[in-house]
XYZ file of C-alpha atoms in Angstrom:
235
model
C 129.705 112.725 115.242
C 126.113 113.681 116.063
C 125.144 113.162 119.710
C 122.196 110.978 118.641
C 124.334 108.779 116.382
C 124.306 105.724 118.660
C 120.508 105.654 118.602
C 120.341 105.720 114.801
C 123.551 103.809 114.024
C 121.753 100.656 112.858
C 118.903 102.351 110.976
C 120.806 102.821 107.704
C 120.020 99.486 106.038
C 116.372 99.577 107.147
C 116.094 103.082 105.671
C 117.652 102.091 102.335
C 115.457 98.972 102.099
C 112.279 100.921 102.919
C 111.611 98.976 106.134
C 111.089 102.030 108.372
C 107.631 103.347 109.127
C 106.779 106.813 107.714
C 107.342 108.382 111.143
C 110.674 106.592 111.615
C 111.757 107.531 108.093
C 111.140 111.243 108.692
C 112.874 111.058 112.070
C 115.909 109.379 110.510
C 116.023 111.883 107.641
C 116.112 114.662 110.217
C 119.079 112.918 111.847
C 120.837 112.567 108.464
C 120.829 116.336 108.068
C 123.245 116.666 111.001
C 125.160 113.350 110.993
C 127.808 113.004 108.290
C 128.703 109.471 109.401
C 125.162 108.181 108.831
C 124.929 110.021 105.504
C 128.057 108.189 104.327
C 126.580 104.883 105.492
C 123.376 105.493 103.526
C 125.339 106.431 100.410
C 127.385 103.226 100.677
C 124.234 101.107 101.085
C 122.266 102.807 98.297
C 122.946 99.977 95.766
C 121.730 97.311 98.225
C 118.034 97.130 97.095
C 119.042 96.465 93.504
C 121.616 93.853 94.509
C 119.258 92.056 96.886
C 116.534 92.043 94.241
C 118.831 89.920 92.078
C 120.094 87.643 94.849
C 117.765 85.114 96.484
C 118.710 83.511 99.818
C 118.950 80.144 98.032
C 121.328 81.570 95.442
C 123.425 83.228 98.155
C 123.703 79.943 100.037
C 124.613 78.124 96.827
C 127.363 80.636 96.108
C 128.749 80.253 99.593
C 128.635 76.459 99.305
C 130.393 76.351 95.907
C 133.770 75.960 97.584
C 132.770 73.245 100.039
C 135.208 70.330 100.036
C 137.959 72.220 98.186
C 140.977 72.816 100.419
C 142.295 75.695 98.301
C 139.224 77.803 99.088
C 138.100 79.144 102.463
C 134.994 77.748 104.135
C 131.729 79.704 103.770
C 131.391 82.551 106.205
C 128.366 81.893 108.458
C 128.043 85.570 109.348
C 127.722 86.520 105.656
C 125.010 83.938 105.072
C 123.248 85.077 108.235
C 123.361 88.676 107.013
C 121.843 87.728 103.664
C 119.114 85.728 105.362
C 118.469 88.581 107.782
C 117.989 91.076 104.964
C 115.790 88.631 103.025
C 113.657 88.005 106.109
C 113.302 91.750 106.643
C 112.166 92.167 103.047
C 109.595 89.365 103.438
C 108.208 91.024 106.562
C 108.015 94.336 104.724
C 106.208 92.725 101.773
C 103.722 91.038 104.117
C 102.876 94.352 105.749
C 102.401 96.040 102.408
C 100.209 93.221 101.080
C 97.563 94.017 103.670
C 97.820 97.804 103.315
C 98.389 98.383 99.615
C 95.783 98.593 96.880
C 98.317 98.550 94.063
C 102.081 98.708 93.802
C 104.748 98.966 91.132
C 107.964 100.777 90.393
C 111.758 100.540 90.569
C 112.543 101.153 94.202
C 110.127 100.176 97.072
C 106.954 102.159 96.575
C 103.245 101.819 97.367
C 99.861 103.017 96.153
C 97.097 102.890 98.745
C 93.475 104.022 98.478
C 92.860 106.368 101.416
C 90.410 109.094 102.420
C 91.329 112.642 101.492
C 92.946 114.382 104.467
C 94.940 117.425 105.480
C 98.689 117.093 106.021
C 101.417 119.458 107.155
C 104.295 120.102 104.803
C 107.650 119.513 106.555
C 110.423 122.086 106.072
C 112.466 121.613 102.890
C 109.660 119.818 101.051
C 108.557 121.227 97.697
C 104.862 120.899 96.862
C 103.943 120.462 93.192
C 100.366 120.913 91.936
C 99.724 119.028 88.701
C 98.032 120.690 85.732
C 95.485 118.726 83.706
C 96.512 118.309 80.061
C 93.667 115.957 79.075
C 89.946 115.919 79.817
C 89.958 113.528 82.756
C 88.400 114.028 86.229
C 91.747 113.551 87.950
C 93.715 115.913 90.199
C 97.083 115.375 91.849
C 99.639 117.013 94.117
C 103.101 115.789 95.061
C 105.547 116.506 97.871
C 109.191 116.278 96.792
C 111.748 115.758 99.540
C 115.528 115.821 98.900
C 117.204 112.850 100.590
C 120.701 111.367 100.621
C 119.992 108.959 97.750
C 117.990 111.342 95.514
C 114.388 112.506 95.908
C 111.428 111.001 97.744
C 108.043 111.646 96.122
C 104.741 111.490 98.025
C 101.851 111.740 95.557
C 98.117 112.150 96.165
C 96.061 111.415 93.044
C 92.268 111.799 93.236
C 89.789 110.468 90.691
C 86.734 112.706 91.099
C 83.343 111.001 90.751
C 80.522 112.931 89.071
C 78.085 110.038 88.773
C 78.921 109.378 85.122
C 81.523 106.688 85.688
C 79.552 103.758 84.300
C 82.218 103.073 81.675
C 85.031 102.866 84.241
C 86.568 99.371 84.527
C 85.667 97.534 87.706
C 89.340 97.331 88.686
C 89.904 101.033 87.858
C 92.047 102.840 85.302
C 95.777 102.123 85.248
C 98.021 105.183 85.574
C 101.802 105.572 85.782
C 104.044 108.216 87.362
C 107.122 109.379 85.457
C 109.988 111.707 86.353
C 111.722 113.735 83.643
C 115.182 115.139 84.376
C 116.682 118.289 82.890
C 118.409 116.241 80.177
C 115.006 115.071 78.968
C 115.374 111.499 80.221
C 112.023 110.031 81.285
C 111.841 107.286 83.937
C 108.775 105.393 85.132
C 108.597 105.351 88.926
C 105.345 103.551 89.665
C 101.929 102.511 88.393
C 98.594 102.094 90.136
C 94.850 101.771 89.528
C 92.558 104.762 90.000
C 88.897 104.234 90.847
C 86.125 106.881 90.767
C 85.734 108.661 94.090
C 89.023 107.392 95.544
C 92.412 108.916 96.293
C 95.589 106.928 95.704
C 98.489 107.881 97.968
C 101.782 106.941 96.376
C 105.233 106.832 97.988
C 107.983 106.642 95.373
C 111.663 107.421 95.032
C 114.137 108.398 92.346
C 117.908 108.754 92.198
C 117.422 112.081 90.398
C 118.211 115.007 92.714
C 115.382 117.456 93.334
C 117.208 120.296 91.558
C 117.584 118.081 88.467
C 113.881 117.204 88.161
C 112.319 119.103 85.256
C 108.806 117.675 85.559
C 106.574 114.878 86.773
C 104.038 113.209 84.485
C 100.989 111.045 85.085
C 100.178 108.944 82.023
C 97.540 106.391 81.074
C 99.205 102.976 80.990
C 97.029 101.640 78.166
C 97.628 104.482 75.699
C 100.727 106.200 77.062
C 98.923 109.551 76.809
C 99.937 112.202 79.342
C 97.038 113.199 81.596
C 98.641 115.525 84.163
C 101.884 117.491 84.311
C 103.661 118.767 87.407
C 106.570 121.204 87.273
C 108.721 121.977 90.345
C 109.582 125.633 90.943
């Protein structure tokens, strides 16, 4: 067992549910590289976001109360109900934080699109940087950082809509774009969508169960038409 295990022992569910801050997430991922016990815990909890998305606290309480008054069935377990409520409360807190920070959000697993100033970042070890190629005449550029993690691949995307002063026809709310991942079998999955406005950069944090080595390409498409605008190919 890793010497730091006790410190990170209860971070697994917060990591899977996306409740850690970016700094905490990177710190925990560094710990996962050397702690087999925590890696197993994350793998076991990987289905939790999908299950919790289907189960409301009210429904969980109703299920636990179904057997009330029937002697042949055990009484509801308070600790199970408390756990469900705890996870639901954590998700509500997470959503509240994102509501104030996020410009647009969509996707299958906990992801965000935020309009931010363009800045310089350091690429952590093990991260693959993908520069997108433009395949349509649009003033958009994008780069992505792909990080292998226990549950698949984390994708950090910066997408910039350049402004040349001729954006009068741009919708007030911006253009809607979507990010797709294509695996080596040719299966295409939508990961997220967001709105791009002239002169702004959208920073997107997304995730996919596809392992980094199995990703054939990333695509940015226009939501309205489905046309591909940019293509990124990992090495």
